[in-house]
PDB file of C-alpha atoms in Angstrom:
ATOM      1  CA  MET A   1     -42.007  -9.412  24.528  1.00 39.00           C
ATOM      2  CA  THR A   2     -41.755  -6.989  21.633  1.00 38.00           C
ATOM      3  CA  ASN A   3     -38.429  -5.314  20.991  1.00 39.00           C
ATOM      4  CA  LYS A   4     -38.582  -1.702  19.872  1.00 39.00           C
ATOM      5  CA  LEU A   5     -35.933  -0.117  17.733  1.00 40.00           C
ATOM      6  CA  LEU A   6     -34.722   2.866  19.702  1.00 39.00           C
ATOM      7  CA  LYS A   7     -33.776   5.844  17.597  1.00 44.00           C
ATOM      8  CA  PRO A   8     -30.658   7.488  19.046  1.00 48.00           C
ATOM      9  CA  SER A   9     -30.583  11.252  19.308  1.00 57.00           C
ATOM     10  CA  CYS A  10     -28.420  12.998  16.745  1.00 80.00           C
ATOM     11  CA  SER A  11     -26.610  16.306  16.800  1.00 88.00           C
ATOM     12  CA  LEU A  12     -26.634  19.005  14.177  1.00 93.00           C
ATOM     13  CA  LYS A  13     -23.386  20.878  13.768  1.00 95.00           C
ATOM     14  CA  VAL A  14     -24.245  24.559  13.310  1.00 97.00           C
ATOM     15  CA  ARG A  15     -21.769  27.265  12.385  1.00 97.00           C
ATOM     16  CA  VAL A  16     -22.609  30.933  13.009  1.00 98.00           C
ATOM     17  CA  TYR A  17     -20.456  33.535  11.251  1.00 98.00           C
ATOM     18  CA  THR A  18     -20.852  37.219  12.085  1.00 98.00           C
ATOM     19  CA  ASN A  19     -19.104  40.254  10.604  1.00 98.00           C
ATOM     20  CA  ASN A  20     -19.621  43.990  10.471  1.00 98.00           C
ATOM     21  CA  VAL A  21     -18.598  44.539   6.849  1.00 98.00           C
ATOM     22  CA  ARG A  22     -18.372  48.371   7.074  1.00 98.00           C
ATOM     23  CA  PHE A  23     -20.879  50.370   5.077  1.00 98.00           C
ATOM     24  CA  ASP A  24     -20.042  51.607   1.584  1.00 98.00           C
ATOM     25  CA  ASN A  25     -18.357  54.759   2.831  1.00 97.00           C
ATOM     26  CA  ARG A  26     -17.879  56.976  -0.224  1.00 95.00           C
ATOM     27  CA  ASN A  27     -17.699  60.407   1.386  1.00 93.00           C
ATOM     28  CA  HIS A  28     -15.233  60.315   4.279  1.00 93.00           C
ATOM     29  CA  PRO A  29     -13.218  57.082   4.259  1.00 95.00           C
ATOM     30  CA  ASP A  30     -10.887  56.415   7.162  1.00 95.00           C
ATOM     31  CA  LYS A  31      -7.141  56.182   6.765  1.00 92.00           C
ATOM     32  CA  GLY A  32      -6.427  52.894   4.999  1.00 94.00           C
ATOM     33  CA  GLU A  33     -10.070  52.264   4.084  1.00 97.00           C
ATOM     34  CA  LEU A  34     -10.442  50.943   0.545  1.00 97.00           C
ATOM     35  CA  PRO A  35     -13.601  51.380  -1.560  1.00 98.00           C
ATOM     36  CA  TRP A  36     -16.288  48.726  -1.202  1.00 98.00           C
ATOM     37  CA  ALA A  37     -15.665  47.657  -4.810  1.00 98.00           C
ATOM     38  CA  LEU A  38     -12.284  46.343  -3.634  1.00 98.00           C
ATOM     39  CA  ARG A  39     -13.257  45.213  -0.128  1.00 98.00           C
ATOM     40  CA  LYS A  40     -16.235  43.092  -1.185  1.00 98.00           C
ATOM     41  CA  VAL A  41     -13.962  40.365  -2.576  1.00 97.00           C
ATOM     42  CA  GLY A  42     -12.465  39.786   0.860  1.00 98.00           C
ATOM     43  CA  VAL A  43     -15.851  39.946   2.602  1.00 98.00           C
ATOM     44  CA  THR A  44     -17.496  37.331   0.416  1.00 98.00           C
ATOM     45  CA  GLY A  45     -14.353  35.231   0.099  1.00 97.00           C
ATOM     46  CA  SER A  46     -14.145  34.906   3.873  1.00 97.00           C
ATOM     47  CA  ILE A  47     -17.799  33.870   4.056  1.00 98.00           C
ATOM     48  CA  LYS A  48     -17.467  31.237   1.346  1.00 96.00           C
ATOM     49  CA  PHE A  49     -14.285  29.784   2.807  1.00 95.00           C
ATOM     50  CA  ASN A  50     -15.560  29.596   6.384  1.00 95.00           C
ATOM     51  CA  ALA A  51     -19.151  28.495   5.654  1.00 92.00           C
ATOM     52  CA  TYR A  52     -18.080  25.176   4.254  1.00 82.00           C
ATOM     53  CA  PRO A  53     -20.087  21.962   3.685  1.00 78.00           C
ATOM     54  CA  GLY A  54     -20.550  19.634   6.631  1.00 79.00           C
ATOM     55  CA  LEU A  55     -21.925  22.314   8.912  1.00 86.00           C
ATOM     56  CA  ALA A  56     -25.321  23.994   8.887  1.00 94.00           C
ATOM     57  CA  ASN A  57     -24.251  27.554   8.170  1.00 97.00           C
ATOM     58  CA  VAL A  58     -25.846  30.854   9.155  1.00 98.00           C
ATOM     59  CA  VAL A  59     -24.161  34.173   8.338  1.00 98.00           C
ATOM     60  CA  ASN A  60     -25.045  37.408  10.130  1.00 98.00           C
ATOM     61  CA  LEU A  61     -23.728  40.699   8.728  1.00 99.00           C
ATOM     62  CA  GLN A  62     -23.994  44.309   9.856  1.00 99.00           C
ATOM     63  CA  GLU A  63     -23.733  47.738   8.172  1.00 98.00           C
ATOM     64  CA  VAL A  64     -24.892  46.363   4.831  1.00 98.00           C
ATOM     65  CA  LEU A  65     -26.337  48.980   2.480  1.00 98.00           C
ATOM     66  CA  HIS A  66     -28.689  47.885  -0.300  1.00 98.00           C
ATOM     67  CA  ASN A  67     -26.049  48.006  -3.036  1.00 98.00           C
ATOM     68  CA  GLN A  68     -23.728  45.956  -0.833  1.00 98.00           C
ATOM     69  CA  LEU A  69     -26.495  43.442  -0.194  1.00 98.00           C
ATOM     70  CA  ASN A  70     -26.946  42.980  -3.937  1.00 98.00           C
ATOM     71  CA  ASP A  71     -23.198  42.484  -4.401  1.00 98.00           C
ATOM     72  CA  ILE A  72     -23.013  39.908  -1.610  1.00 98.00           C
ATOM     73  CA  ILE A  73     -26.011  37.956  -2.901  1.00 98.00           C
ATOM     74  CA  GLU A  74     -24.588  37.909  -6.416  1.00 98.00           C
ATOM     75  CA  GLU A  75     -21.188  36.726  -5.225  1.00 97.00           C
ATOM     76  CA  LEU A  76     -22.454  34.045  -2.811  1.00 97.00           C
ATOM     77  CA  GLY A  77     -24.676  32.565  -5.505  1.00 96.00           C
ATOM     78  CA  PRO A  78     -28.135  31.007  -5.754  1.00 97.00           C
ATOM     79  CA  GLU A  79     -27.588  28.422  -3.005  1.00 95.00           C
ATOM     80  CA  TRP A  80     -27.938  31.227  -0.451  1.00 97.00           C
ATOM     81  CA  ALA A  81     -31.050  33.079   0.728  1.00 98.00           C
ATOM     82  CA  PHE A  82     -31.451  35.882   3.259  1.00 98.00           C
ATOM     83  CA  TYR A  83     -33.884  37.860   5.367  1.00 98.00           C
ATOM     84  CA  GLY A  84     -33.391  41.500   6.320  1.00 98.00           C
ATOM     85  CA  VAL A  85     -34.658  45.048   5.806  1.00 98.00           C
ATOM     86  CA  GLY A  86     -33.131  48.512   5.771  1.00 98.00           C
ATOM     87  CA  ARG A  87     -33.294  50.107   9.186  1.00 98.00           C
ATOM     88  CA  THR A  88     -34.373  53.553   7.960  1.00 98.00           C
ATOM     89  CA  ASP A  89     -37.713  52.598   6.363  1.00 98.00           C
ATOM     90  CA  GLY A  90     -38.129  48.875   6.982  1.00 98.00           C
ATOM     91  CA  LYS A  91     -37.607  48.262   3.274  1.00 98.00           C
ATOM     92  CA  THR A  92     -34.420  49.168   1.394  1.00 98.00           C
ATOM     93  CA  LYS A  93     -33.144  52.417   2.929  1.00 98.00           C
ATOM     94  CA  GLY A  94     -30.379  52.475   5.467  1.00 98.00           C
ATOM     95  CA  GLU A  95     -28.193  49.706   6.791  1.00 98.00           C
ATOM     96  CA  TYR A  96     -29.385  46.105   6.909  1.00 98.00           C
ATOM     97  CA  SER A  97     -28.424  43.491   9.490  1.00 98.00           C
ATOM     98  CA  PRO A  98     -29.240  40.550   7.205  1.00 99.00           C
ATOM     99  CA  ILE A  99     -29.234  36.869   8.074  1.00 99.00           C
ATOM    100  CA  PHE A 100     -28.025  34.567   5.287  1.00 98.00           C
ATOM    101  CA  TYR A 101     -28.565  30.813   5.155  1.00 98.00           C
ATOM    102  CA  LYS A 102     -28.087  28.020   2.647  1.00 96.00           C
ATOM    103  CA  LYS A 103     -31.386  26.922   1.142  1.00 96.00           C
ATOM    104  CA  ARG A 104     -30.421  23.262   1.064  1.00 95.00           C
ATOM    105  CA  GLU A 105     -29.737  23.374   4.815  1.00 96.00           C
ATOM    106  CA  TRP A 106     -32.539  25.555   6.182  1.00 98.00           C
ATOM    107  CA  LYS A 107     -36.192  26.409   5.684  1.00 98.00           C
ATOM    108  CA  LEU A 108     -37.349  29.857   6.804  1.00 98.00           C
ATOM    109  CA  LEU A 109     -40.348  29.537   9.153  1.00 98.00           C
ATOM    110  CA  GLU A 110     -40.589  32.975  10.756  1.00 98.00           C
ATOM    111  CA  SER A 111     -38.956  36.366  10.227  1.00 98.00           C
ATOM    112  CA  LYS A 112     -39.278  39.828  11.684  1.00 98.00           C
ATOM    113  CA  THR A 113     -37.302  42.982  12.401  1.00 98.00           C
ATOM    114  CA  ILE A 114     -37.593  44.990  15.588  1.00 98.00           C
ATOM    115  CA  TRP A 115     -36.275  48.494  16.141  1.00 98.00           C
ATOM    116  CA  LEU A 116     -34.202  49.014  19.274  1.00 98.00           C
ATOM    117  CA  SER A 117     -36.338  51.871  20.509  1.00 98.00           C
ATOM    118  CA  GLU A 118     -39.316  52.589  22.721  1.00 98.00           C
ATOM    119  CA  THR A 119     -41.505  51.645  19.729  1.00 98.00           C
ATOM    120  CA  PRO A 120     -39.904  48.416  18.419  1.00 98.00           C
ATOM    121  CA  ASP A 121     -42.600  47.835  15.804  1.00 98.00           C
ATOM    122  CA  VAL A 122     -42.249  51.294  14.185  1.00 98.00           C
ATOM    123  CA  PRO A 123     -39.833  51.272  11.221  1.00 98.00           C
ATOM    124  CA  GLY A 124     -37.150  53.925  11.427  1.00 98.00           C
ATOM    125  CA  SER A 125     -37.748  54.674  15.114  1.00 98.00           C
ATOM    126  CA  LYS A 126     -34.985  55.563  17.536  1.00 97.00           C
ATOM    127  CA  SER A 127     -34.999  56.524  21.195  1.00 98.00           C
ATOM    128  CA  TRP A 128     -32.929  57.570  24.191  1.00 98.00           C
ATOM    129  CA  ASP A 129     -29.502  58.929  23.194  1.00 98.00           C
ATOM    130  CA  ALA A 130     -29.108  56.819  20.044  1.00 98.00           C
ATOM    131  CA  ALA A 131     -27.358  58.568  17.179  1.00 98.00           C
ATOM    132  CA  LEU A 132     -28.933  56.325  14.541  1.00 98.00           C
ATOM    133  CA  GLU A 133     -31.776  53.866  14.047  1.00 98.00           C
ATOM    134  CA  ARG A 134     -30.835  50.407  15.295  1.00 98.00           C
ATOM    135  CA  ILE A 135     -32.455  47.049  14.617  1.00 98.00           C
ATOM    136  CA  CYS A 136     -32.454  43.392  15.498  1.00 98.00           C
ATOM    137  CA  THR A 137     -33.193  40.902  12.714  1.00 98.00           C
ATOM    138  CA  ILE A 138     -34.875  37.699  13.896  1.00 98.00           C
ATOM    139  CA  VAL A 139     -35.598  34.443  12.081  1.00 98.00           C
ATOM    140  CA  VAL A 140     -36.671  30.931  13.010  1.00 98.00           C
ATOM    141  CA  LEU A 141     -35.070  28.343  10.736  1.00 98.00           C
ATOM    142  CA  GLU A 142     -35.994  24.687  10.420  1.00 98.00           C
ATOM    143  CA  ASN A 143     -33.220  22.311   9.509  1.00 97.00           C
ATOM    144  CA  ARG A 144     -33.895  20.220   6.411  1.00 96.00           C
ATOM    145  CA  THR A 145     -31.905  17.228   7.684  1.00 93.00           C
ATOM    146  CA  PHE A 146     -33.662  17.207  11.065  1.00 93.00           C
ATOM    147  CA  PRO A 147     -37.087  18.785  10.391  1.00 92.00           C
ATOM    148  CA  ASN A 148     -38.040  18.749  14.060  1.00 91.00           C
ATOM    149  CA  LEU A 149     -35.057  20.955  14.887  1.00 95.00           C
ATOM    150  CA  LYS A 150     -35.885  24.657  14.825  1.00 97.00           C
ATOM    151  CA  ILE A 151     -33.465  27.392  15.886  1.00 97.00           C
ATOM    152  CA  LYS A 152     -34.042  31.085  16.512  1.00 98.00           C
ATOM    153  CA  PHE A 153     -31.307  33.369  15.165  1.00 98.00           C
ATOM    154  CA  LEU A 154     -30.952  37.033  16.082  1.00 98.00           C
ATOM    155  CA  ASN A 155     -28.604  39.557  14.460  1.00 98.00           C
ATOM    156  CA  THR A 156     -28.093  43.077  15.778  1.00 98.00           C
ATOM    157  CA  HIS A 157     -25.953  46.218  15.766  1.00 98.00           C
ATOM    158  CA  PHE A 158     -26.046  48.462  18.841  1.00 98.00           C
ATOM    159  CA  ASP A 159     -25.611  52.222  18.682  1.00 98.00           C
ATOM    160  CA  HIS A 160     -22.042  53.518  18.640  1.00 98.00           C
ATOM    161  CA  GLN A 161     -22.711  56.657  20.730  1.00 98.00           C
ATOM    162  CA  GLY A 162     -25.734  56.149  22.955  1.00 98.00           C
ATOM    163  CA  VAL A 163     -24.815  54.702  26.342  1.00 98.00           C
ATOM    164  CA  ILE A 164     -28.453  54.575  27.428  1.00 98.00           C
ATOM    165  CA  ALA A 165     -29.497  53.221  24.016  1.00 98.00           C
ATOM    166  CA  ARG A 166     -27.064  50.320  24.295  1.00 98.00           C
ATOM    167  CA  ARG A 167     -28.303  49.478  27.768  1.00 98.00           C
ATOM    168  CA  GLU A 168     -31.957  49.577  26.720  1.00 98.00           C
ATOM    169  CA  SER A 169     -31.200  47.631  23.539  1.00 98.00           C
ATOM    170  CA  ALA A 170     -29.702  44.848  25.637  1.00 98.00           C
ATOM    171  CA  LYS A 171     -32.866  44.790  27.736  1.00 98.00           C
ATOM    172  CA  ILE A 172     -35.093  44.580  24.632  1.00 98.00           C
ATOM    173  CA  ILE A 173     -33.132  41.670  23.221  1.00 97.00           C
ATOM    174  CA  ALA A 174     -32.990  39.912  26.580  1.00 96.00           C
ATOM    175  CA  GLY A 175     -36.786  40.152  26.558  1.00 95.00           C
ATOM    176  CA  GLU A 176     -36.930  38.631  23.083  1.00 93.00           C
ATOM    177  CA  MET A 177     -34.889  35.628  24.257  1.00 90.00           C
ATOM    178  CA  LYS A 178     -36.418  35.286  27.720  1.00 87.00           C
ATOM    179  CA  ASN A 179     -38.236  31.969  28.235  1.00 84.00           C
ATOM    180  CA  GLU A 180     -37.515  31.004  24.612  1.00 91.00           C
ATOM    181  CA  THR A 181     -38.109  27.268  24.307  1.00 93.00           C
ATOM    182  CA  LEU A 182     -36.184  27.005  21.061  1.00 96.00           C
ATOM    183  CA  PRO A 183     -32.400  27.063  20.919  1.00 96.00           C
ATOM    184  CA  ALA A 184     -31.541  30.730  20.290  1.00 97.00           C
ATOM    185  CA  ILE A 185     -28.306  32.244  18.992  1.00 98.00           C
ATOM    186  CA  LEU A 186     -27.688  35.996  19.070  1.00 98.00           C
ATOM    187  CA  SER A 187     -24.775  37.652  17.299  1.00 98.00           C
ATOM    188  CA  GLY A 188     -23.627  40.989  15.971  1.00 98.00           C
ATOM    189  CA  ASP A 189     -21.736  44.188  16.686  1.00 98.00           C
ATOM    190  CA  PHE A 190     -22.699  45.327  20.181  1.00 98.00           C
ATOM    191  CA  ASN A 191     -20.308  48.295  20.434  1.00 98.00           C
ATOM    192  CA  THR A 192     -19.860  46.967  23.946  1.00 97.00           C
ATOM    193  CA  GLN A 193     -16.860  45.573  25.773  1.00 97.00           C
ATOM    194  CA  PRO A 194     -17.062  42.771  28.357  1.00 97.00           C
ATOM    195  CA  ILE A 195     -16.884  45.205  31.278  1.00 97.00           C
ATOM    196  CA  ASP A 196     -19.780  47.347  30.003  1.00 98.00           C
ATOM    197  CA  GLU A 197     -23.360  47.319  31.258  1.00 98.00           C
ATOM    198  CA  PRO A 198     -25.051  45.899  28.104  1.00 98.00           C
ATOM    199  CA  TYR A 199     -22.720  42.892  28.199  1.00 98.00           C
ATOM    200  CA  LEU A 200     -23.487  42.367  31.878  1.00 98.00           C
ATOM    201  CA  ILE A 201     -27.235  42.607  31.199  1.00 98.00           C
ATOM    202  CA  LEU A 202     -27.068  39.803  28.625  1.00 98.00           C
ATOM    203  CA  LYS A 203     -24.813  37.727  30.850  1.00 97.00           C
ATOM    204  CA  GLY A 204     -27.082  38.342  33.826  1.00 96.00           C
ATOM    205  CA  ALA A 205     -30.062  37.160  31.771  1.00 95.00           C
ATOM    206  CA  GLY A 206     -28.355  33.781  31.502  1.00 94.00           C
ATOM    207  CA  PHE A 207     -26.990  34.004  27.970  1.00 96.00           C
ATOM    208  CA  LYS A 208     -23.610  32.511  27.182  1.00 97.00           C
ATOM    209  CA  ASP A 209     -20.820  34.427  25.464  1.00 97.00           C
ATOM    210  CA  SER A 210     -19.175  31.996  23.049  1.00 96.00           C
ATOM    211  CA  ARG A 211     -15.786  33.588  23.630  1.00 95.00           C
ATOM    212  CA  VAL A 212     -15.995  32.440  27.251  1.00 94.00           C
ATOM    213  CA  ALA A 213     -18.190  29.343  27.019  1.00 95.00           C
ATOM    214  CA  ALA A 214     -16.583  27.508  24.079  1.00 94.00           C
ATOM    215  CA  SER A 215     -14.756  24.316  24.882  1.00 84.00           C
ATOM    216  CA  ASP A 216     -12.153  25.080  22.202  1.00 81.00           C
ATOM    217  CA  ILE A 217     -10.905  28.452  20.985  1.00 79.00           C
ATOM    218  CA  TYR A 218      -9.161  28.792  17.646  1.00 76.00           C
ATOM    219  CA  GLY A 219      -8.526  31.474  15.061  1.00 71.00           C
ATOM    220  CA  PHE A 220      -6.067  34.300  14.929  1.00 69.00           C
ATOM    221  CA  HIS A 221      -6.952  37.061  17.338  1.00 80.00           C
ATOM    222  CA  GLY A 222      -8.593  38.184  20.554  1.00 82.00           C
ATOM    223  CA  GLY A 223      -9.853  41.611  19.536  1.00 93.00           C
ATOM    224  CA  THR A 224     -12.703  41.895  17.038  1.00 96.00           C
ATOM    225  CA  PHE A 225     -12.378  45.579  16.047  1.00 97.00           C
ATOM    226  CA  THR A 226      -9.291  46.760  14.178  1.00 96.00           C
ATOM    227  CA  GLY A 227     -10.024  49.970  12.285  1.00 96.00           C
ATOM    228  CA  PHE A 228      -8.212  50.342   8.963  1.00 96.00           C
ATOM    229  CA  ASP A 229      -4.917  51.843  10.137  1.00 92.00           C
ATOM    230  CA  LYS A 230      -2.202  49.182   9.957  1.00 89.00           C
ATOM    231  CA  GLU A 231       0.048  51.211  12.261  1.00 88.00           C
ATOM    232  CA  LYS A 232      -2.509  51.672  15.041  1.00 87.00           C
ATOM    233  CA  ILE A 233      -4.641  48.571  15.383  1.00 88.00           C
ATOM    234  CA  PRO A 234      -6.870  48.564  18.476  1.00 88.00           C
ATOM    235  CA  SER A 235      -7.721  45.295  20.167  1.00 85.00           C
ATOM    236  CA  MET A 236     -11.307  45.805  21.280  1.00 94.00           C
ATOM    237  CA  ILE A 237     -13.834  43.017  21.802  1.00 96.00           C
ATOM    238  CA  ILE A 238     -17.222  44.351  20.661  1.00 98.00           C
ATOM    239  CA  ASP A 239     -18.554  41.569  18.384  1.00 98.00           C
ATOM    240  CA  TYR A 240     -20.123  38.488  19.969  1.00 98.00           C
ATOM    241  CA  VAL A 241     -22.041  35.266  19.502  1.00 98.00           C
ATOM    242  CA  TRP A 242     -24.394  34.464  22.398  1.00 98.00           C
ATOM    243  CA  SER A 243     -26.574  31.407  23.048  1.00 97.00           C
ATOM    244  CA  ASN A 244     -29.452  30.875  25.445  1.00 94.00           C
ATOM    245  CA  ASN A 245     -29.226  27.416  27.031  1.00 86.00           C
ATOM    246  CA  PHE A 246     -26.345  25.593  25.381  1.00 91.00           C
ATOM    247  CA  SER A 247     -22.638  26.189  24.820  1.00 92.00           C
ATOM    248  CA  PRO A 248     -20.565  26.278  21.632  1.00 95.00           C
ATOM    249  CA  THR A 249     -17.961  23.676  20.853  1.00 94.00           C
ATOM    250  CA  ASN A 250     -15.616  26.076  19.075  1.00 94.00           C
ATOM    251  CA  TYR A 251     -15.038  29.824  18.835  1.00 95.00           C
ATOM    252  CA  GLY A 252     -12.664  31.922  16.772  1.00 94.00           C
ATOM    253  CA  VAL A 253     -11.846  35.461  15.682  1.00 96.00           C
ATOM    254  CA  LEU A 254     -10.750  35.369  12.052  1.00 95.00           C
ATOM    255  CA  GLU A 255      -8.436  37.501   9.935  1.00 94.00           C
ATOM    256  CA  ASN A 256      -9.722  40.573   8.089  1.00 96.00           C
ATOM    257  CA  ASN A 257      -6.452  41.700   6.528  1.00 94.00           C
ATOM    258  CA  PHE A 258      -4.926  39.896   3.589  1.00 92.00           C
ATOM    259  CA  GLY A 259      -2.642  42.704   2.453  1.00 93.00           C
ATOM    260  CA  GLU A 260      -5.470  45.210   2.961  1.00 96.00           C
ATOM    261  CA  PHE A 261      -8.388  45.309   5.384  1.00 97.00           C
ATOM    262  CA  PHE A 262     -11.714  44.151   3.924  1.00 98.00           C
ATOM    263  CA  SER A 263     -13.494  45.567   6.987  1.00 98.00           C
ATOM    264  CA  ASP A 264     -12.696  47.377  10.206  1.00 98.00           C
ATOM    265  CA  HIS A 265     -14.094  44.368  12.104  1.00 98.00           C
ATOM    266  CA  ARG A 266     -12.767  40.836  12.170  1.00 97.00           C
ATOM    267  CA  PRO A 267     -15.289  38.054  11.536  1.00 97.00           C
ATOM    268  CA  VAL A 268     -16.287  35.972  14.546  1.00 97.00           C
ATOM    269  CA  VAL A 269     -17.238  32.293  14.220  1.00 96.00           C
ATOM    270  CA  ALA A 270     -18.857  29.937  16.713  1.00 96.00           C
ATOM    271  CA  ASP A 271     -19.748  26.269  16.213  1.00 96.00           C
ATOM    272  CA  PHE A 272     -22.554  24.521  18.058  1.00 96.00           C
ATOM    273  CA  SER A 273     -23.633  20.905  18.353  1.00 95.00           C
ATOM    274  CA  ILE A 274     -27.395  20.966  18.885  1.00 94.00           C
ATOM    275  CA  LYS A 275     -29.246  17.757  19.665  1.00 87.00           C
ATOM    276  CA  SER A 276     -32.154  16.508  17.617  1.00 78.00           C
ATOM    277  CA  ASP A 277     -34.487  13.619  18.390  1.00 66.00           C
ATOM    278  CA  ASP A 278     -34.795  12.722  14.704  1.00 54.00           C
TER     279      ASP A 278
END
């Protein structure tokens, strides 16, 4: 009888960090809103501190203009790479929803951007009652430690005014994740609270909200949107991390104010333990 060495399955610990960093608003800043030149230190400092070694890190950001993208890349350093395009022209104009990853942890296999409109493949398109163009950035990453482990990551930002647009955007993304055989993680600013229709569409499609599904919740806060006014801080939940067929181990809403706000959104973090057969 020949004995075979059985290779036990291993788990990859994945951390997803998402944050709407607030666009470089030079014309009409809100009360308490500092210039990007001052806020960027807090944005990148939070990323570097929370995307620490020992976890396979993926960082999803929203409202990133091209000059902000350059600043973030420069500050994070050469160990990081990203995929993303400007939503206005599919190149460099308008806000990005970029996905960042560490090159020593991940290999980019696939990448695309879809517009949340009736013509998803047309750059700059918008539909329904949307005030602005909206996109979803999608990548498939292969882990370098477990090369047979591939994960689909999606990063989005729903319209802030269009009720119909948010509903239809949720349907488009649910279609992108439907019957996905790969582990898939969706995050971003949904401009949607847990009682709203877009949230219920994603939940009804079988996706898991990390805020609800995590076995352990940590961090500082419940609400993810704060504004910049220290005297009137709302406590709205509009930023999420969703997964398709597995649950996170940890979830947290992090601080965005260390004396001054570095964004009007708090970062959200979710940790996953995803099995590999390697």
